[in-house]
mmCIF file of C-alpha atoms in Angstrom:
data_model
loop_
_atom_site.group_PDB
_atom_site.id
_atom_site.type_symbol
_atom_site.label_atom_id
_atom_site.label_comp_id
_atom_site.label_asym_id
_atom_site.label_seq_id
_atom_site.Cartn_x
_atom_site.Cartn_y
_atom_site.Cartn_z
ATOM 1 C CA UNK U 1 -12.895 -38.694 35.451
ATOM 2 C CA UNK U 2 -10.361 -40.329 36.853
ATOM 3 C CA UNK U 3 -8.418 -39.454 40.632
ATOM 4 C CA UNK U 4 -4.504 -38.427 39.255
ATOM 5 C CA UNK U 5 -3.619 -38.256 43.016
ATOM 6 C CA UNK U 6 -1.161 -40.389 43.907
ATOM 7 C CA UNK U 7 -1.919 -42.453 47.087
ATOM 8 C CA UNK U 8 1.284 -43.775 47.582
ATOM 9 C CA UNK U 9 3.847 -41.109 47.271
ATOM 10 C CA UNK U 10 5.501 -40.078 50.877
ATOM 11 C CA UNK U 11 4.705 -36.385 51.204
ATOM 12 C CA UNK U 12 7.640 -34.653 53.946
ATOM 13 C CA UNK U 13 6.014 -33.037 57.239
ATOM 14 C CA UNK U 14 5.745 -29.387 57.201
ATOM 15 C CA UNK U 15 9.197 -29.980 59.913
ATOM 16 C CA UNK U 16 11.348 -31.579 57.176
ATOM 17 C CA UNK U 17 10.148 -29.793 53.713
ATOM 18 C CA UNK U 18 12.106 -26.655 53.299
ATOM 19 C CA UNK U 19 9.527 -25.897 50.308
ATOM 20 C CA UNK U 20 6.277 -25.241 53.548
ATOM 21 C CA UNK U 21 7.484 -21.847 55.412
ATOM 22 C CA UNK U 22 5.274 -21.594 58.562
ATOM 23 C CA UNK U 23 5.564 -17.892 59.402
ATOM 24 C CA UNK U 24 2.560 -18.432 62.113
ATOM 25 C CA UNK U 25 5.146 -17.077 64.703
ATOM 26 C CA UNK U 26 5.408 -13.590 62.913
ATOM 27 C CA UNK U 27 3.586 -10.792 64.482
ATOM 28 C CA UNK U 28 3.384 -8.585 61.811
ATOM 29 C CA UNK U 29 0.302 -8.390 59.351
ATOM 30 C CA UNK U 30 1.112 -10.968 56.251
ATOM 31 C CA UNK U 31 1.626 -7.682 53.991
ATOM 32 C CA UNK U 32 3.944 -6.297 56.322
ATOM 33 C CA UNK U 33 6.154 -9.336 56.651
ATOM 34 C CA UNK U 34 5.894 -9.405 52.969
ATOM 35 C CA UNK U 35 6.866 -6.232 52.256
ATOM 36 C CA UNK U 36 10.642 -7.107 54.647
ATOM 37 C CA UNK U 37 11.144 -10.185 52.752
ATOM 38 C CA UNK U 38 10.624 -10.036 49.323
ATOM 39 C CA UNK U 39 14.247 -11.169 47.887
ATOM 40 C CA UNK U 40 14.141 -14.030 50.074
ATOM 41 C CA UNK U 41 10.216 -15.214 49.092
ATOM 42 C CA UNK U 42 11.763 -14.881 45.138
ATOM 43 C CA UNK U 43 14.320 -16.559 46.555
ATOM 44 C CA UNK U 44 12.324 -19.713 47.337
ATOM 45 C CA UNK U 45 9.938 -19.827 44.720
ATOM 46 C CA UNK U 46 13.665 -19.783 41.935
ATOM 47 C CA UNK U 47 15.033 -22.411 44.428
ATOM 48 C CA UNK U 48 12.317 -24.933 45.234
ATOM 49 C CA UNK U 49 9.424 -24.121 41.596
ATOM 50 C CA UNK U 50 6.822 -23.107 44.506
ATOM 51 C CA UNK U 51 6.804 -22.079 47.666
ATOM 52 C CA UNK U 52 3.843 -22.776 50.139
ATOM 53 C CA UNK U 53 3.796 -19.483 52.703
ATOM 54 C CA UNK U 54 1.751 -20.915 55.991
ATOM 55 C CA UNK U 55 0.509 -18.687 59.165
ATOM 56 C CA UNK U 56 0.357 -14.999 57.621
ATOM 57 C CA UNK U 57 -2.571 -12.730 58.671
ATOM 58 C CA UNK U 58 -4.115 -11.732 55.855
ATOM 59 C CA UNK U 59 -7.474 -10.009 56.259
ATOM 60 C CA UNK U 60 -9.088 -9.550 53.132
ATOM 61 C CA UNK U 61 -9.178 -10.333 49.031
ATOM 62 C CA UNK U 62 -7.434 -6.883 48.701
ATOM 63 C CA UNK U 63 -4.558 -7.581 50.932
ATOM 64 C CA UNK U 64 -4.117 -10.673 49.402
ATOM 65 C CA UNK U 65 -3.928 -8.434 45.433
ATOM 66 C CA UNK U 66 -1.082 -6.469 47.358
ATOM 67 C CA UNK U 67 0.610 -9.218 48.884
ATOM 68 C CA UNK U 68 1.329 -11.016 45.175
ATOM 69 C CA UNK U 69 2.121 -7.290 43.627
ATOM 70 C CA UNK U 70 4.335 -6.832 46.013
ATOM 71 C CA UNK U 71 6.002 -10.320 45.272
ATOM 72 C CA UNK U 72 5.910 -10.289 41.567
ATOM 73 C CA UNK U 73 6.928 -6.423 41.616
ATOM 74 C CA UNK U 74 3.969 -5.499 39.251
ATOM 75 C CA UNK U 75 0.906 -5.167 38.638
ATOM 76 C CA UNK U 76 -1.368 -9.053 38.155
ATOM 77 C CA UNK U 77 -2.362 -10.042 34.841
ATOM 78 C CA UNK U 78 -6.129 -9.842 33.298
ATOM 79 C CA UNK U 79 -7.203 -13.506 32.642
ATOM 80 C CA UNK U 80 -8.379 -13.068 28.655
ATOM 81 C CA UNK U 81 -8.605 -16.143 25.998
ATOM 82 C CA UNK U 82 -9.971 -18.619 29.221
ATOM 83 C CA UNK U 83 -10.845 -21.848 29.143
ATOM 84 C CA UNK U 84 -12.767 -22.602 31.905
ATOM 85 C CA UNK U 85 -15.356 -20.830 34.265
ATOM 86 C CA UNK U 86 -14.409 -17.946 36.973
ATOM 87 C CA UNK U 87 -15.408 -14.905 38.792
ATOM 88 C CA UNK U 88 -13.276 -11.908 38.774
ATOM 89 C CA UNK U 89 -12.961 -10.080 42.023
ATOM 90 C CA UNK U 90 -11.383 -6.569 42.293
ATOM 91 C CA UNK U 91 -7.787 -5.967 41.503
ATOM 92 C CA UNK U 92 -7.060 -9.296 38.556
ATOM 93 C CA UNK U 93 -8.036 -11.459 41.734
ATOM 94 C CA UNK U 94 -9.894 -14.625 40.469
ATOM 95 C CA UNK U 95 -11.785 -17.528 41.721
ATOM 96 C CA UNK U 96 -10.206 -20.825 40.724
ATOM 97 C CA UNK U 97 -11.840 -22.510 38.455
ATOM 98 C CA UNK U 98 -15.416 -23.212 39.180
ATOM 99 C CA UNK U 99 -16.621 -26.773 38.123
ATOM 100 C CA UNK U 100 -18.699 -28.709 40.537
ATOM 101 C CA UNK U 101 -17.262 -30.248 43.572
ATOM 102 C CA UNK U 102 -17.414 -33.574 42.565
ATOM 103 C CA UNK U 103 -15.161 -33.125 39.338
ATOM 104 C CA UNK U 104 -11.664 -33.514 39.828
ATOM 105 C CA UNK U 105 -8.984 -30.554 37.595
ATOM 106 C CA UNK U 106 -6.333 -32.839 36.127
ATOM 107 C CA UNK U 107 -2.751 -31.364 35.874
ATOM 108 C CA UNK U 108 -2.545 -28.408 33.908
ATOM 109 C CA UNK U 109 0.330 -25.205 33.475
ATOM 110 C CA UNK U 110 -1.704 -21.989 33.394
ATOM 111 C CA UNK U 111 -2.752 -20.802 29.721
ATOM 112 C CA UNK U 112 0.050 -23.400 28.429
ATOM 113 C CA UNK U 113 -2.063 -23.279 25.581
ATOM 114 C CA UNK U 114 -1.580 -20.238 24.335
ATOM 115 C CA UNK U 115 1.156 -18.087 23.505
ATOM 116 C CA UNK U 116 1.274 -16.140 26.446
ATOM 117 C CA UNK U 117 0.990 -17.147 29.555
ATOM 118 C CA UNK U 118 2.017 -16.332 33.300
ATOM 119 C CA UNK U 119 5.108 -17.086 34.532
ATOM 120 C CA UNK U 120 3.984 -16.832 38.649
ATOM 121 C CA UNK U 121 1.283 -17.691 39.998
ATOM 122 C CA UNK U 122 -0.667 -17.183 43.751
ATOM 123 C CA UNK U 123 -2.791 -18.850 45.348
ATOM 124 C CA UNK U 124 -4.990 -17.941 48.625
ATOM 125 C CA UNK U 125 -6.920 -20.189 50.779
ATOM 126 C CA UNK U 126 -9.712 -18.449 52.219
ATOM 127 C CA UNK U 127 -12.223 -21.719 53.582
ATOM 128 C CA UNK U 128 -10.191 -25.172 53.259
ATOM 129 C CA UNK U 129 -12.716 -27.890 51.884
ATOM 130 C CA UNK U 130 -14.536 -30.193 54.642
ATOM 131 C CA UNK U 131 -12.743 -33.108 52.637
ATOM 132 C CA UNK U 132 -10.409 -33.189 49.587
ATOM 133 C CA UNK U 133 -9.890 -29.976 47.645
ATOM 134 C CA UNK U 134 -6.308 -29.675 47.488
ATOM 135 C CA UNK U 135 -4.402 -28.072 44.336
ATOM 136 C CA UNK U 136 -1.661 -30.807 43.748
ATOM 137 C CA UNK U 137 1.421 -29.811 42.151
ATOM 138 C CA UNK U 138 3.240 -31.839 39.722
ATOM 139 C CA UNK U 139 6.666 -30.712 38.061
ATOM 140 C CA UNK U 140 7.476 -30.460 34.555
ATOM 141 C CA UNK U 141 10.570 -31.453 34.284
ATOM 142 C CA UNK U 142 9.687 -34.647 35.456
ATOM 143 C CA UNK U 143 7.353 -35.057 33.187
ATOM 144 C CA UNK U 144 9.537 -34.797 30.567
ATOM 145 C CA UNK U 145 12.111 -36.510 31.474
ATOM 146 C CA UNK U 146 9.577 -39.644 32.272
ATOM 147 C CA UNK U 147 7.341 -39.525 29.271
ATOM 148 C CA UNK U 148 8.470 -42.442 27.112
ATOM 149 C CA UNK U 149 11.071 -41.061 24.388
ATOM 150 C CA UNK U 150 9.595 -42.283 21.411
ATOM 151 C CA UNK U 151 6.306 -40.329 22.664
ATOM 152 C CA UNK U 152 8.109 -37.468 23.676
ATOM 153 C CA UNK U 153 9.874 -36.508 20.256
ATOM 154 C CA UNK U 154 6.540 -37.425 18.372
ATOM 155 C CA UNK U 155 5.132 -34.490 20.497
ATOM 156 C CA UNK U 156 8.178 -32.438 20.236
ATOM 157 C CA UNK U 157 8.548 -33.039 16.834
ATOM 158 C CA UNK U 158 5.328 -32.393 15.328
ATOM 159 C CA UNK U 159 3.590 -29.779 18.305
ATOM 160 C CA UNK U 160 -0.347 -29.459 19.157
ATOM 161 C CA UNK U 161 -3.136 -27.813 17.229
ATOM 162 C CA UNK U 162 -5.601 -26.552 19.249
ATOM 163 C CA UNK U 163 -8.957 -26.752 18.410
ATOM 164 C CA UNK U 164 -12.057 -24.945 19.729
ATOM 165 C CA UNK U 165 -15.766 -24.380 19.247
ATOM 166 C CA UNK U 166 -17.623 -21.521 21.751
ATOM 167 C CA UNK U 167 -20.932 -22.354 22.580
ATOM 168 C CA UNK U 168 -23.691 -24.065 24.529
ATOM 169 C CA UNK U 169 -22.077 -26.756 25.775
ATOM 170 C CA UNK U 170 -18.700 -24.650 26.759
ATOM 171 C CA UNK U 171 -17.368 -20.787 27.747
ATOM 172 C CA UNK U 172 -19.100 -18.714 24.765
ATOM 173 C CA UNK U 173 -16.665 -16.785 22.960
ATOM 174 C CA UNK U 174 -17.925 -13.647 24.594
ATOM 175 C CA UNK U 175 -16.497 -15.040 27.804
ATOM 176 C CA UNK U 176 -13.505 -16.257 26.761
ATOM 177 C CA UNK U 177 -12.001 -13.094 25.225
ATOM 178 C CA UNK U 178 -13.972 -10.930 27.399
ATOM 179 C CA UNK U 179 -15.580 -8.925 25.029
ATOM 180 C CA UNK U 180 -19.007 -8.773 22.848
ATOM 181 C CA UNK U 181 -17.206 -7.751 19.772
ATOM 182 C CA UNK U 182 -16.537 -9.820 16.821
ATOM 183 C CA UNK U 183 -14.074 -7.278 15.582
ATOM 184 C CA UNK U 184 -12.394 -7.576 19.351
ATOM 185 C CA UNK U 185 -12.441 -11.036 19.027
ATOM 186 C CA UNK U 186 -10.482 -11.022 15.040
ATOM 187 C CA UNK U 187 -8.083 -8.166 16.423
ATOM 188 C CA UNK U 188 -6.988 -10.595 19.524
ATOM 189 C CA UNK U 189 -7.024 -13.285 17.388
ATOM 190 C CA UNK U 190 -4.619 -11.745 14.748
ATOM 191 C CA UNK U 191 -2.551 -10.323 17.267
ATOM 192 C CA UNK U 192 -1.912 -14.032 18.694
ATOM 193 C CA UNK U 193 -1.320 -15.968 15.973
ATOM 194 C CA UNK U 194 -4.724 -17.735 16.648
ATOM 195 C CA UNK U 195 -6.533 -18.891 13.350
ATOM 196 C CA UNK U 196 -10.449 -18.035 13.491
ATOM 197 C CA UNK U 197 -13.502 -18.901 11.796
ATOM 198 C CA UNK U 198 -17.190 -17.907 12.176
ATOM 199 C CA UNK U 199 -19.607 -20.050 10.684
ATOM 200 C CA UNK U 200 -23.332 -18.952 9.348
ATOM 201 C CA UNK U 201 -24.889 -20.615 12.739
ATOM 202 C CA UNK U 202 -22.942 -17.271 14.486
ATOM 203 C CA UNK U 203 -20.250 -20.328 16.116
ATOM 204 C CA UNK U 204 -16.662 -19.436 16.854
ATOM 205 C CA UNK U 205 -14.321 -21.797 15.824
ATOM 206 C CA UNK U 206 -10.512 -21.164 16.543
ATOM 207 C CA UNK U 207 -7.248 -22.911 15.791
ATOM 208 C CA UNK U 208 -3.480 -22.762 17.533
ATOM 209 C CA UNK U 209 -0.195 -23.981 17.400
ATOM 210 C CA UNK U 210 1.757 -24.611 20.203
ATOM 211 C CA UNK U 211 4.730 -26.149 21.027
ATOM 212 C CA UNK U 212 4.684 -29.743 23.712
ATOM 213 C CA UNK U 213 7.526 -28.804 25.191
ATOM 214 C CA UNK U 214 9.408 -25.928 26.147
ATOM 215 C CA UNK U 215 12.779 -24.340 27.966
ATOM 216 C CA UNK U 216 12.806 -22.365 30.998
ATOM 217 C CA UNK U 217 14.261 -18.866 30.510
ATOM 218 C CA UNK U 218 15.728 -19.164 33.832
ATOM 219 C CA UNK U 219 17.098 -22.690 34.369
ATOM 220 C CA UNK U 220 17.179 -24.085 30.588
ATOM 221 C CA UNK U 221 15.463 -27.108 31.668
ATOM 222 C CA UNK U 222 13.321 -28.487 29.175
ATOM 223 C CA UNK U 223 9.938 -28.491 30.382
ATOM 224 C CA UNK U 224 6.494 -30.507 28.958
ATOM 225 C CA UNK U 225 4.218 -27.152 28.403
ATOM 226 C CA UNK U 226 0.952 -28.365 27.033
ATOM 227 C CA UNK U 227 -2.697 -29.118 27.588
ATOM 228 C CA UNK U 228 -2.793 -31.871 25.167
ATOM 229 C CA UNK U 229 -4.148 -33.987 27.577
ATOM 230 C CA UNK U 230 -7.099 -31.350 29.001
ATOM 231 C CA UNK U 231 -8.062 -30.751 25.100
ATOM 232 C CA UNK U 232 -8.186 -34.505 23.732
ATOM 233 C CA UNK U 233 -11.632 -35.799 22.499
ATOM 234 C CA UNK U 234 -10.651 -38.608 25.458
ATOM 235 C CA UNK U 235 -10.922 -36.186 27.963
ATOM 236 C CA UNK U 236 -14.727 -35.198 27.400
ATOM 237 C CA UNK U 237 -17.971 -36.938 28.102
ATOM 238 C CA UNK U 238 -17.425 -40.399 26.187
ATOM 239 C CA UNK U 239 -21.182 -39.914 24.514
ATOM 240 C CA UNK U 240 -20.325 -36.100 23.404
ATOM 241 C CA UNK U 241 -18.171 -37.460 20.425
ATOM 242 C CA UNK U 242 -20.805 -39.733 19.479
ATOM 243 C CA UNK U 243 -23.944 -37.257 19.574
ATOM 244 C CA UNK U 244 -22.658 -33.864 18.108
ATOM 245 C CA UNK U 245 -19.267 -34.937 16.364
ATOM 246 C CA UNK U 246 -15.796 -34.465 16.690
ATOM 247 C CA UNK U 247 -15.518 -31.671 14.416
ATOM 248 C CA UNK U 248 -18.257 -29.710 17.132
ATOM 249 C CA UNK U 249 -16.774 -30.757 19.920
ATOM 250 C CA UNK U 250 -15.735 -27.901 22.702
ATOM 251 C CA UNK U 251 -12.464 -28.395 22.383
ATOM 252 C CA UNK U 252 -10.025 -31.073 21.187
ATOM 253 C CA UNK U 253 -5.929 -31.485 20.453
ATOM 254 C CA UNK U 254 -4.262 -32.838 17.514
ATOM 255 C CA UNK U 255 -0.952 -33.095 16.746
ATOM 256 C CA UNK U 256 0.438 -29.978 14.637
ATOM 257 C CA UNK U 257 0.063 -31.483 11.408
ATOM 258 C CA UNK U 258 -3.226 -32.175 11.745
ATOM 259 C CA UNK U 259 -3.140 -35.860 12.332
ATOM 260 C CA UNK U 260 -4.886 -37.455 15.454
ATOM 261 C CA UNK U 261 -3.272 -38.117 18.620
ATOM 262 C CA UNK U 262 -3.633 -41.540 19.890
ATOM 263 C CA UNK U 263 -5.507 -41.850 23.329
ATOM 264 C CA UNK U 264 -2.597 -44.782 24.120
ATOM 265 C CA UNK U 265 -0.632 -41.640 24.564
ATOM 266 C CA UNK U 266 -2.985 -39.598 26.148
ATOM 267 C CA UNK U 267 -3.376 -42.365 28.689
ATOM 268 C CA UNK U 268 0.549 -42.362 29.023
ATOM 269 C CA UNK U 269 0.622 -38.667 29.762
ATOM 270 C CA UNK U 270 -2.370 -39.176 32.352
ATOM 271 C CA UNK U 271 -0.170 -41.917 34.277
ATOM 272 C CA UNK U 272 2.638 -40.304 34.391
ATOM 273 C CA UNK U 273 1.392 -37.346 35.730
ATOM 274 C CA UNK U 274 -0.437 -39.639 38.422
ATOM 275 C CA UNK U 275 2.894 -40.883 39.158
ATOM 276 C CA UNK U 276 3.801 -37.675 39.873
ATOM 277 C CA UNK U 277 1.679 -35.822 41.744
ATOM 278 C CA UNK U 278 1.498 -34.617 45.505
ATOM 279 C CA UNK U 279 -0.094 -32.212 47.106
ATOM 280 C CA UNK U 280 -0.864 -30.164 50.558
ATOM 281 C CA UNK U 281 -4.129 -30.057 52.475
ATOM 282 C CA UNK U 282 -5.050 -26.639 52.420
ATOM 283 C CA UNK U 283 -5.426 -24.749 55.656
ATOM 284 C CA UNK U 284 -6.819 -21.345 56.270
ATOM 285 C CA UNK U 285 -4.952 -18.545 55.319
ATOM 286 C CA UNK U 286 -2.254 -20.484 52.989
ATOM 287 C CA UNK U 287 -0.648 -19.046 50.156
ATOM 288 C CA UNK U 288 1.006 -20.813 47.285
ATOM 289 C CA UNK U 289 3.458 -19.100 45.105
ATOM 290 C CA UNK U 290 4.141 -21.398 41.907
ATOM 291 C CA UNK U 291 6.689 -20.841 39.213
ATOM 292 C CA UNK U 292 4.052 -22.324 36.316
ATOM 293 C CA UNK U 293 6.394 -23.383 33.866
ATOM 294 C CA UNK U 294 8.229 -25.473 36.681
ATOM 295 C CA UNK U 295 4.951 -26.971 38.168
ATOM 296 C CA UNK U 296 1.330 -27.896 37.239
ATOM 297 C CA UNK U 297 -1.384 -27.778 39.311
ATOM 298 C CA UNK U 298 -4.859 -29.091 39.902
ATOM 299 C CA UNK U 299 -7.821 -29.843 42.193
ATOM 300 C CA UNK U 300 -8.924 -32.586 44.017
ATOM 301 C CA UNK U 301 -12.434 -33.362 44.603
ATOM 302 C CA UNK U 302 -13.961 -32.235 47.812
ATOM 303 C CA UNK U 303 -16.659 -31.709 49.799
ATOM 304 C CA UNK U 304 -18.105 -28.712 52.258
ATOM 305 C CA UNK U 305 -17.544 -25.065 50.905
ATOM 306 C CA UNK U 306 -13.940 -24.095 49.706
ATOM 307 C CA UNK U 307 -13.084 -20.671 48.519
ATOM 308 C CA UNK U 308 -9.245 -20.668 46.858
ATOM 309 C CA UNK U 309 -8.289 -17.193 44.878
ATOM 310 C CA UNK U 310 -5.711 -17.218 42.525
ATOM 311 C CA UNK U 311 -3.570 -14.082 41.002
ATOM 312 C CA UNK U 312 -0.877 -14.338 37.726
ATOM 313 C CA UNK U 313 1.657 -12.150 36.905
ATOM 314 C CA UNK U 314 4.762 -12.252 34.732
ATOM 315 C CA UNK U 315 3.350 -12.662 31.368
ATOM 316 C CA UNK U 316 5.961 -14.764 28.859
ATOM 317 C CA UNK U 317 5.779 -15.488 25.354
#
């Protein structure tokens, strides 16, 4: 899979970018500076789409759960309907996503989709990688506005369809919605506006419709809000297609109507967001706050051990 880092972009110094706070200077535990400034970490994260909070002493997996409830002023979201591989710690704490090291996450909003989805998200760096590993950041609004127009209002226009089969080769559907219930699974389904199908092999097959782009309750900035790119045929082992079909494949995107999209314009999308991207090395310690309709993330390669924990709150529909 390709690298969407870009190489050449000129990332500002931690002295010049107002968006990296370095509160190593405070003396107070990271929960109880947190606790004192609260408006004024909102107030960065509404200003600036993220806000990278450097230096805090933050002791455990626990702290960090308080830290983000205290932010987000309620409790963090459950991660139901996934779509990719974690391990849930105490208190809606997660591990990021867990593919191998070598693999690299393209570009992604959180849960974009489905129908609901967290509007904050936090993330902790407990053990930076030995090389690579960083969660660049990408904003939205860019990507709109620098998608190609006649590409843009095809996706606008028409929307994505969302297709996906649970098995084997992906999560089983007993991951995904967190439950060993068909009747959970229908119920969820129903409740979501997610079309579902079981087939006489005991395979899950489900369907949604989802808009490419959306507005940001706060700002009204139009925003592209989709995983068209992460769900396209194009995105998956190139022999997959060929040796189990495209109707069995894990997961794939069409456009609304059904028709296929092109992967000319998944390509586009992929460049763009290369164009795009930047990123932080992660040090110990770190926590990123991200307004996820304003900004995607991702992962870069790496090697060594890393450990990054992520909470969501905020749910929107």
């Amino acid at each position: 899979m390709d690298q969407l880092l870009s190489t050449d972009m000129d990332l500002s110094s931690a002295e010049t970018d107002q968006r990296i706070h370095d509160l190593s200077g405070q003396k107070q535990s990271g929960l109880a500076w947190v606790k004192a400034n609260v408006k004024e970490i909102n107030a960065w994260v509404d200003r600036d789409g993220f806000a990278l909070l450097r230096g805090l002493n933050i002791v455990s997996t626990n702290q960090f759960s308080t830290i983000l409830e205290t932010i987000f002023g309620e409790q963090l979201s459950q991660y139901i309907y996934r779509s990719s591989p974690r391990t849930a710690l105490r208190n809606n704490i997660y591990t990021t996503t867990e593919y191998h090291a070598d693999q690299v996450i393209l570009q992604h909003n959180e849960n974009a989709y489905s129908n609901c989805w967290p509007m904050r998200m936090g993330f902790f760096c407990v053990v930076p990688a030995k090389t690579g590993g960083d969660t660049p950041l990408a904003d939205s609004r860019e990507v709109y506005k620098q998608l190609p127009e006649a590409l843009r209002n095809r996706f606008e226009e028409r929307g994505i369809m969302y297709v996906r089969n649970y098995g084997d080769i992906d999560l089983p559907w007993q991951e995904v919605f967190q439950t060993q219930s068909r009747d959970d699974v229908e119920a969820y389904c129903w409740k979501n506006d997610i079309q579902c199908e079981w087939f006489d092999d005991g395979r899950l097959q489900t369907r949604q419709f989802r808009p490419a782009v959306m507005t940001h309750p706060q700002t009204g900035e139009k925003v592209w809000f989709n995983q068209a790119h992460l769900f396209h045929c194009s995105a998956v082992d190139t022999e997959m297609p060929d040796s189990i079909g495209t109707d069995y494949l894990p997961r794939n995107a069409y456009f609304g109507d059904g028709s296929e999209i092109a992967k000319q314009d998944i390509d586009v999308i992929n460049q763009v967001y290369r164009d795009l991207t930047f990123s932080y090395p992660w040090q110990r310690n770190d926590i990123l706050l991200l307004d996820n309709m304003l900004f995607t993330h991702g992962r870069q390669a790496y090697t060594g051990t890393r450990k990054v924990l992520v909470g969501m709150a905020k749910a929107a529909r």
